[in-house]
PDB file of C-alpha atoms in Angstrom:
ATOM      1  CA  UNK A  68      13.167  13.073   5.795  1.00 48.00           C
ATOM      2  CA  UNK A  69      12.161   9.417   6.150  1.00 54.00           C
ATOM      3  CA  UNK A  70      14.511   6.938   4.243  1.00 49.00           C
ATOM      4  CA  UNK A  71      14.344   3.149   3.672  1.00 45.00           C
ATOM      5  CA  UNK A  72      17.306   2.694   6.038  1.00 42.00           C
ATOM      6  CA  UNK A  73      17.506   4.527   9.437  1.00 49.00           C
ATOM      7  CA  UNK A  74      20.115   2.752  11.399  1.00 40.00           C
ATOM      8  CA  UNK A  75      20.173   5.151  14.178  1.00 43.00           C
ATOM      9  CA  UNK A  76      16.728   4.616  15.180  1.00 57.00           C
ATOM     10  CA  UNK A  77      14.724   1.524  16.305  1.00 63.00           C
ATOM     11  CA  UNK A  78      10.954   1.914  15.585  1.00 77.00           C
ATOM     12  CA  UNK A  79       7.929  -0.165  16.521  1.00 86.00           C
ATOM     13  CA  UNK A  80       5.186  -0.276  13.826  1.00 92.00           C
ATOM     14  CA  UNK A  81       2.018   1.692  14.784  1.00 92.00           C
ATOM     15  CA  UNK A  82       0.150  -1.437  13.911  1.00 93.00           C
ATOM     16  CA  UNK A  83       1.988  -3.433  16.444  1.00 91.00           C
ATOM     17  CA  UNK A  84       1.614  -0.974  19.341  1.00 83.00           C
ATOM     18  CA  UNK A  85      -1.649  -0.804  21.244  1.00 74.00           C
ATOM     19  CA  UNK A  86      -1.925   2.754  22.832  1.00 70.00           C
ATOM     20  CA  UNK A  87      -3.297   2.632  26.372  1.00 63.00           C
ATOM     21  CA  UNK A  88      -6.660   4.408  26.903  1.00 57.00           C
ATOM     22  CA  UNK A  89      -6.079   7.710  28.556  1.00 54.00           C
ATOM     23  CA  UNK A  90      -7.978   8.302  31.861  1.00 51.00           C
ATOM     24  CA  UNK A  91     -11.486   9.779  31.429  1.00 46.00           C
ATOM     25  CA  UNK A  92     -10.433  13.013  33.067  1.00 45.00           C
ATOM     26  CA  UNK A  93      -7.511  13.467  30.624  1.00 51.00           C
ATOM     27  CA  UNK A  94      -9.852  12.515  27.668  1.00 50.00           C
ATOM     28  CA  UNK A  95     -11.806  15.517  28.344  1.00 50.00           C
ATOM     29  CA  UNK A  96      -8.852  17.766  28.309  1.00 55.00           C
ATOM     30  CA  UNK A  97      -8.138  16.530  24.664  1.00 60.00           C
ATOM     31  CA  UNK A  98      -8.404  19.216  21.937  1.00 62.00           C
ATOM     32  CA  UNK A  99     -12.147  19.250  20.727  1.00 62.00           C
ATOM     33  CA  UNK A 100     -12.662  18.405  16.904  1.00 79.00           C
ATOM     34  CA  UNK A 101      -9.675  16.248  16.479  1.00 90.00           C
ATOM     35  CA  UNK A 102      -9.469  12.531  16.251  1.00 92.00           C
ATOM     36  CA  UNK A 103      -6.978  10.333  14.655  1.00 93.00           C
ATOM     37  CA  UNK A 104      -8.922   9.940  11.440  1.00 95.00           C
ATOM     38  CA  UNK A 105      -9.058  13.740  10.910  1.00 95.00           C
ATOM     39  CA  UNK A 106      -5.435  13.975  11.604  1.00 96.00           C
ATOM     40  CA  UNK A 107      -4.328  11.168   9.308  1.00 97.00           C
ATOM     41  CA  UNK A 108      -6.650  12.709   6.462  1.00 97.00           C
ATOM     42  CA  UNK A 109      -4.819  15.972   6.978  1.00 97.00           C
ATOM     43  CA  UNK A 110      -1.444  14.343   6.814  1.00 98.00           C
ATOM     44  CA  UNK A 111      -2.296  12.781   3.383  1.00 98.00           C
ATOM     45  CA  UNK A 112      -3.494  16.096   2.032  1.00 97.00           C
ATOM     46  CA  UNK A 113      -0.314  17.957   3.427  1.00 98.00           C
ATOM     47  CA  UNK A 114       1.953  15.238   1.864  1.00 98.00           C
ATOM     48  CA  UNK A 115       0.173  15.478  -1.606  1.00 97.00           C
ATOM     49  CA  UNK A 116       0.482  19.323  -1.468  1.00 97.00           C
ATOM     50  CA  UNK A 117       4.078  19.743  -0.041  1.00 96.00           C
ATOM     51  CA  UNK A 118       5.835  16.468  -0.209  1.00 96.00           C
ATOM     52  CA  UNK A 119       7.520  14.268   2.385  1.00 96.00           C
ATOM     53  CA  UNK A 120      10.788  16.348   2.767  1.00 95.00           C
ATOM     54  CA  UNK A 121       8.780  19.357   4.168  1.00 96.00           C
ATOM     55  CA  UNK A 122       6.380  17.453   6.408  1.00 97.00           C
ATOM     56  CA  UNK A 123       6.505  18.144  10.112  1.00 97.00           C
ATOM     57  CA  UNK A 124       4.140  17.831  12.996  1.00 96.00           C
ATOM     58  CA  UNK A 125       4.369  21.606  13.453  1.00 96.00           C
ATOM     59  CA  UNK A 126       3.336  22.204   9.924  1.00 97.00           C
ATOM     60  CA  UNK A 127       0.492  19.708  10.320  1.00 97.00           C
ATOM     61  CA  UNK A 128      -0.757  21.361  13.473  1.00 96.00           C
ATOM     62  CA  UNK A 129      -0.693  24.738  11.702  1.00 95.00           C
ATOM     63  CA  UNK A 130      -2.818  23.089   8.834  1.00 94.00           C
ATOM     64  CA  UNK A 131      -5.289  21.983  11.458  1.00 94.00           C
ATOM     65  CA  UNK A 132      -5.200  25.125  13.531  1.00 93.00           C
ATOM     66  CA  UNK A 133      -4.070  23.525  16.671  1.00 92.00           C
ATOM     67  CA  UNK A 134      -0.689  23.218  18.736  1.00 92.00           C
ATOM     68  CA  UNK A 135       1.753  20.638  17.755  1.00 92.00           C
ATOM     69  CA  UNK A 136       1.474  19.163  21.124  1.00 92.00           C
ATOM     70  CA  UNK A 137      -2.244  18.641  20.570  1.00 91.00           C
ATOM     71  CA  UNK A 138      -1.551  16.016  17.958  1.00 93.00           C
ATOM     72  CA  UNK A 139       0.386  13.876  20.572  1.00 92.00           C
ATOM     73  CA  UNK A 140      -2.883  12.919  22.205  1.00 91.00           C
ATOM     74  CA  UNK A 141      -3.736  10.756  19.049  1.00 92.00           C
ATOM     75  CA  UNK A 142      -0.277   9.508  17.834  1.00 92.00           C
ATOM     76  CA  UNK A 143       2.927   8.900  19.769  1.00 92.00           C
ATOM     77  CA  UNK A 144       5.385   9.905  17.012  1.00 93.00           C
ATOM     78  CA  UNK A 145       5.686  11.389  13.504  1.00 95.00           C
ATOM     79  CA  UNK A 146       6.548   7.971  12.216  1.00 95.00           C
ATOM     80  CA  UNK A 147       3.197   6.500  13.539  1.00 95.00           C
ATOM     81  CA  UNK A 148       1.336   9.177  11.547  1.00 96.00           C
ATOM     82  CA  UNK A 149       3.199   8.592   8.397  1.00 97.00           C
ATOM     83  CA  UNK A 150       2.484   4.825   8.808  1.00 97.00           C
ATOM     84  CA  UNK A 151      -1.239   5.701   9.184  1.00 97.00           C
ATOM     85  CA  UNK A 152      -1.196   7.999   6.128  1.00 98.00           C
ATOM     86  CA  UNK A 153       0.503   5.258   3.981  1.00 97.00           C
ATOM     87  CA  UNK A 154      -2.232   2.812   4.821  1.00 98.00           C
ATOM     88  CA  UNK A 155      -5.025   5.440   4.235  1.00 98.00           C
ATOM     89  CA  UNK A 156      -3.444   5.990   0.757  1.00 97.00           C
ATOM     90  CA  UNK A 157      -3.506   2.239   0.128  1.00 97.00           C
ATOM     91  CA  UNK A 158      -7.130   2.118   0.989  1.00 97.00           C
ATOM     92  CA  UNK A 159      -7.667   4.111  -2.158  1.00 96.00           C
ATOM     93  CA  UNK A 160      -6.724   1.375  -4.425  1.00 94.00           C
ATOM     94  CA  UNK A 161      -9.597  -0.533  -6.068  1.00 91.00           C
ATOM     95  CA  UNK A 162      -8.664  -4.318  -5.711  1.00 90.00           C
ATOM     96  CA  UNK A 163      -9.805  -6.895  -7.989  1.00 80.00           C
ATOM     97  CA  UNK A 164     -12.409  -9.075  -6.556  1.00 73.00           C
ATOM     98  CA  UNK A 165     -11.942 -12.668  -5.857  1.00 65.00           C
ATOM     99  CA  UNK A 166     -13.382 -14.606  -8.709  1.00 61.00           C
ATOM    100  CA  UNK A 167     -16.521 -16.648  -8.239  1.00 60.00           C
ATOM    101  CA  UNK A 168     -16.141 -20.487  -8.279  1.00 58.00           C
ATOM    102  CA  UNK A 169     -16.479 -21.731 -11.865  1.00 55.00           C
ATOM    103  CA  UNK A 170     -18.977 -24.468 -12.473  1.00 54.00           C
ATOM    104  CA  UNK A 171     -17.929 -27.417 -14.348  1.00 54.00           C
ATOM    105  CA  UNK A 172     -17.509 -26.103 -18.161  1.00 50.00           C
ATOM    106  CA  UNK A 173     -18.949 -28.115 -20.989  1.00 46.00           C
ATOM    107  CA  UNK A 174     -16.338 -29.205 -23.438  1.00 44.00           C
ATOM    108  CA  UNK A 175     -17.325 -26.777 -26.110  1.00 45.00           C
ATOM    109  CA  UNK A 176     -16.922 -23.702 -23.568  1.00 41.00           C
ATOM    110  CA  UNK A 177     -14.179 -21.207 -24.228  1.00 43.00           C
ATOM    111  CA  UNK A 178     -11.291 -20.069 -21.953  1.00 42.00           C
ATOM    112  CA  UNK A 179     -11.891 -17.994 -18.990  1.00 45.00           C
ATOM    113  CA  UNK A 180     -12.795 -14.459 -19.976  1.00 43.00           C
ATOM    114  CA  UNK A 181      -9.882 -11.945 -19.586  1.00 43.00           C
ATOM    115  CA  UNK A 182     -11.411  -9.727 -16.907  1.00 41.00           C
ATOM    116  CA  UNK A 183     -11.975 -12.730 -14.568  1.00 58.00           C
ATOM    117  CA  UNK A 184      -8.747 -14.434 -15.713  1.00 90.00           C
ATOM    118  CA  UNK A 185      -5.413 -13.810 -13.630  1.00 93.00           C
ATOM    119  CA  UNK A 186      -3.778 -11.774 -16.467  1.00 95.00           C
ATOM    120  CA  UNK A 187      -6.626  -9.321 -16.620  1.00 93.00           C
ATOM    121  CA  UNK A 188      -6.755  -8.908 -12.781  1.00 93.00           C
ATOM    122  CA  UNK A 189      -3.104  -8.595 -12.419  1.00 94.00           C
ATOM    123  CA  UNK A 190      -3.295  -5.643 -14.999  1.00 94.00           C
ATOM    124  CA  UNK A 191      -6.007  -4.102 -12.965  1.00 92.00           C
ATOM    125  CA  UNK A 192      -4.008  -4.367  -9.793  1.00 94.00           C
ATOM    126  CA  UNK A 193      -0.575  -3.087 -11.346  1.00 93.00           C
ATOM    127  CA  UNK A 194      -2.050  -0.209 -13.286  1.00 93.00           C
ATOM    128  CA  UNK A 195      -4.117   0.687 -10.182  1.00 93.00           C
ATOM    129  CA  UNK A 196      -0.855   0.557  -7.974  1.00 93.00           C
ATOM    130  CA  UNK A 197       0.870   2.897 -10.581  1.00 92.00           C
ATOM    131  CA  UNK A 198      -1.982   5.583 -10.472  1.00 92.00           C
ATOM    132  CA  UNK A 199      -1.741   5.427  -6.738  1.00 94.00           C
ATOM    133  CA  UNK A 200       2.028   6.333  -7.013  1.00 91.00           C
ATOM    134  CA  UNK A 201       1.213   9.015  -9.312  1.00 90.00           C
ATOM    135  CA  UNK A 202      -1.437  10.575  -7.263  1.00 93.00           C
ATOM    136  CA  UNK A 203       0.770  10.307  -4.082  1.00 95.00           C
ATOM    137  CA  UNK A 204       4.504  10.454  -4.963  1.00 93.00           C
ATOM    138  CA  UNK A 205       5.490   9.923  -1.036  1.00 95.00           C
ATOM    139  CA  UNK A 206       3.900   6.544  -0.991  1.00 95.00           C
ATOM    140  CA  UNK A 207       6.756   4.930  -2.710  1.00 92.00           C
ATOM    141  CA  UNK A 208       9.570   6.030  -0.235  1.00 93.00           C
ATOM    142  CA  UNK A 209       7.232   5.293   2.741  1.00 95.00           C
ATOM    143  CA  UNK A 210       6.514   1.869   1.374  1.00 93.00           C
ATOM    144  CA  UNK A 211      10.361   1.219   1.559  1.00 90.00           C
ATOM    145  CA  UNK A 212      10.593   2.717   4.847  1.00 92.00           C
ATOM    146  CA  UNK A 213       7.852   1.078   6.702  1.00 93.00           C
ATOM    147  CA  UNK A 214       6.494  -2.764   7.041  1.00 90.00           C
ATOM    148  CA  UNK A 215       3.250  -2.308   5.373  1.00 90.00           C
ATOM    149  CA  UNK A 216       1.308  -4.366   7.865  1.00 94.00           C
ATOM    150  CA  UNK A 217      -1.848  -1.907   8.190  1.00 96.00           C
ATOM    151  CA  UNK A 218      -5.218  -3.255   7.269  1.00 96.00           C
ATOM    152  CA  UNK A 219      -5.090  -1.937   3.555  1.00 97.00           C
ATOM    153  CA  UNK A 220      -1.660  -3.167   2.982  1.00 96.00           C
ATOM    154  CA  UNK A 221      -2.803  -6.616   4.126  1.00 96.00           C
ATOM    155  CA  UNK A 222      -5.861  -6.542   1.784  1.00 95.00           C
ATOM    156  CA  UNK A 223      -3.468  -5.607  -1.029  1.00 95.00           C
ATOM    157  CA  UNK A 224      -1.105  -8.717  -0.366  1.00 94.00           C
ATOM    158  CA  UNK A 225      -4.378 -10.972  -0.145  1.00 94.00           C
ATOM    159  CA  UNK A 226      -5.422  -9.838  -3.494  1.00 94.00           C
ATOM    160  CA  UNK A 227      -1.872 -10.500  -4.795  1.00 94.00           C
ATOM    161  CA  UNK A 228      -2.059 -14.073  -3.188  1.00 94.00           C
ATOM    162  CA  UNK A 229      -5.445 -14.745  -4.765  1.00 93.00           C
ATOM    163  CA  UNK A 230      -4.196 -13.920  -8.235  1.00 93.00           C
ATOM    164  CA  UNK A 231      -0.978 -16.024  -7.763  1.00 93.00           C
ATOM    165  CA  UNK A 232      -3.364 -18.818  -6.708  1.00 93.00           C
ATOM    166  CA  UNK A 233      -5.128 -18.331 -10.132  1.00 93.00           C
ATOM    167  CA  UNK A 234      -1.945 -18.749 -12.005  1.00 93.00           C
ATOM    168  CA  UNK A 235      -1.871 -22.541 -11.061  1.00 92.00           C
ATOM    169  CA  UNK A 236       1.851 -22.150 -10.274  1.00 94.00           C
ATOM    170  CA  UNK A 237       3.251 -24.165  -7.295  1.00 93.00           C
ATOM    171  CA  UNK A 238       6.319 -24.611  -5.307  1.00 93.00           C
ATOM    172  CA  UNK A 239       9.383 -22.675  -6.706  1.00 94.00           C
ATOM    173  CA  UNK A 240       7.357 -21.306  -9.853  1.00 94.00           C
ATOM    174  CA  UNK A 241       4.801 -19.854  -7.323  1.00 94.00           C
ATOM    175  CA  UNK A 242       7.706 -18.374  -5.182  1.00 94.00           C
ATOM    176  CA  UNK A 243       9.410 -16.884  -8.225  1.00 94.00           C
ATOM    177  CA  UNK A 244       6.188 -15.326  -9.563  1.00 95.00           C
ATOM    178  CA  UNK A 245       5.552 -13.833  -6.184  1.00 95.00           C
ATOM    179  CA  UNK A 246       8.930 -12.395  -6.023  1.00 94.00           C
ATOM    180  CA  UNK A 247       8.720 -10.994  -9.642  1.00 94.00           C
ATOM    181  CA  UNK A 248       5.359  -9.344  -9.292  1.00 94.00           C
ATOM    182  CA  UNK A 249       6.427  -7.750  -5.890  1.00 91.00           C
ATOM    183  CA  UNK A 250       9.648  -6.369  -7.313  1.00 91.00           C
ATOM    184  CA  UNK A 251       7.716  -5.049 -10.182  1.00 91.00           C
ATOM    185  CA  UNK A 252       5.221  -3.310  -8.015  1.00 88.00           C
ATOM    186  CA  UNK A 253       7.441  -2.262  -5.118  1.00 83.00           C
ATOM    187  CA  UNK A 254      10.745  -2.372  -6.466  1.00 74.00           C
ATOM    188  CA  UNK A 255      10.156   0.114  -9.183  1.00 72.00           C
ATOM    189  CA  UNK A 256       8.535   2.421  -6.813  1.00 69.00           C
ATOM    190  CA  UNK A 257       9.066   6.059  -8.112  1.00 70.00           C
ATOM    191  CA  UNK A 258      10.403   4.784 -11.392  1.00 78.00           C
ATOM    192  CA  UNK A 259       7.118   3.217 -12.048  1.00 73.00           C
ATOM    193  CA  UNK A 260       5.471   6.568 -11.429  1.00 74.00           C
ATOM    194  CA  UNK A 261       7.876   8.178 -13.923  1.00 79.00           C
ATOM    195  CA  UNK A 262       7.544   5.537 -16.632  1.00 79.00           C
ATOM    196  CA  UNK A 263       5.237   6.601 -19.578  1.00 87.00           C
ATOM    197  CA  UNK A 264       1.849   4.574 -19.621  1.00 87.00           C
ATOM    198  CA  UNK A 265       2.906   2.712 -22.779  1.00 90.00           C
ATOM    199  CA  UNK A 266       6.221   1.602 -21.436  1.00 90.00           C
ATOM    200  CA  UNK A 267       4.704   0.554 -17.989  1.00 90.00           C
ATOM    201  CA  UNK A 268       1.997  -1.488 -19.692  1.00 92.00           C
ATOM    202  CA  UNK A 269       4.847  -3.207 -22.112  1.00 94.00           C
ATOM    203  CA  UNK A 270       6.783  -4.149 -18.965  1.00 93.00           C
ATOM    204  CA  UNK A 271       3.800  -5.488 -17.356  1.00 95.00           C
ATOM    205  CA  UNK A 272       2.922  -7.625 -20.553  1.00 96.00           C
ATOM    206  CA  UNK A 273       6.367  -8.863 -20.436  1.00 96.00           C
ATOM    207  CA  UNK A 274       6.036 -10.015 -16.847  1.00 96.00           C
ATOM    208  CA  UNK A 275       2.692 -11.617 -17.288  1.00 96.00           C
ATOM    209  CA  UNK A 276       3.826 -13.499 -20.374  1.00 95.00           C
ATOM    210  CA  UNK A 277       6.831 -14.844 -18.339  1.00 94.00           C
ATOM    211  CA  UNK A 278       4.368 -16.121 -15.444  1.00 95.00           C
ATOM    212  CA  UNK A 279       2.237 -17.750 -18.117  1.00 93.00           C
ATOM    213  CA  UNK A 280       5.267 -19.477 -19.731  1.00 92.00           C
ATOM    214  CA  UNK A 281       6.234 -21.014 -16.553  1.00 87.00           C
ATOM    215  CA  UNK A 282       2.778 -22.353 -16.159  1.00 78.00           C
ATOM    216  CA  UNK A 283       2.982 -23.944 -19.495  1.00 68.00           C
ATOM    217  CA  UNK A 284       6.251 -25.563 -18.772  1.00 54.00           C
ATOM    218  CA  UNK A 285       4.911 -26.874 -15.404  1.00 46.00           C
ATOM    219  CA  UNK A 286       1.925 -28.312 -17.328  1.00 45.00           C
ATOM    220  CA  UNK A 287       4.177 -30.035 -19.975  1.00 42.00           C
ATOM    221  CA  UNK A 288       6.628 -31.501 -17.340  1.00 39.00           C
TER     222      UNK A 288
END
């Protein structure tokens, strides 16, 4: 089973390793009907059905109806495949869109509406991430085990950075807010998945209130 700490093994992220193209003759020998996308999708399904502890390349090959060695035409190691599956799962997360630039508001205009304001967008992001953990229980341990630098992971981080920009916090307050949100989302891991929905939303409200309070103090300073 993959764990967050694996001191006996040095790994390079699949996102940092360029696989050399196979010669044309060898490409023609590759198993027909397979590609990396299909293998990754099957990995996600198998992890959902049987869990991380039972996952193996042999089990995946049986699911696809091929030999285990066939899979190594498309990935170098099981760890590479788990990284690909992790990022594919993160791609299911609906990210809050970046807000449109606001025109100059007249004096009588009210505050920014909740869905467009950063608290509402943070709730969308956090609740969506919790639903992802519920749907894919194996995501939390893999998030702790791997660097999370795939395209969907980067999109998730970019959405979080936009939210932090919208808070108006700067310097150490911005850093503190980033740490608080990151620990809440990633640090809770499986605990967030197991929390009752009401408890999770209450904890999220406390986090949002704390960030807003820091912003108010900064404005008064």
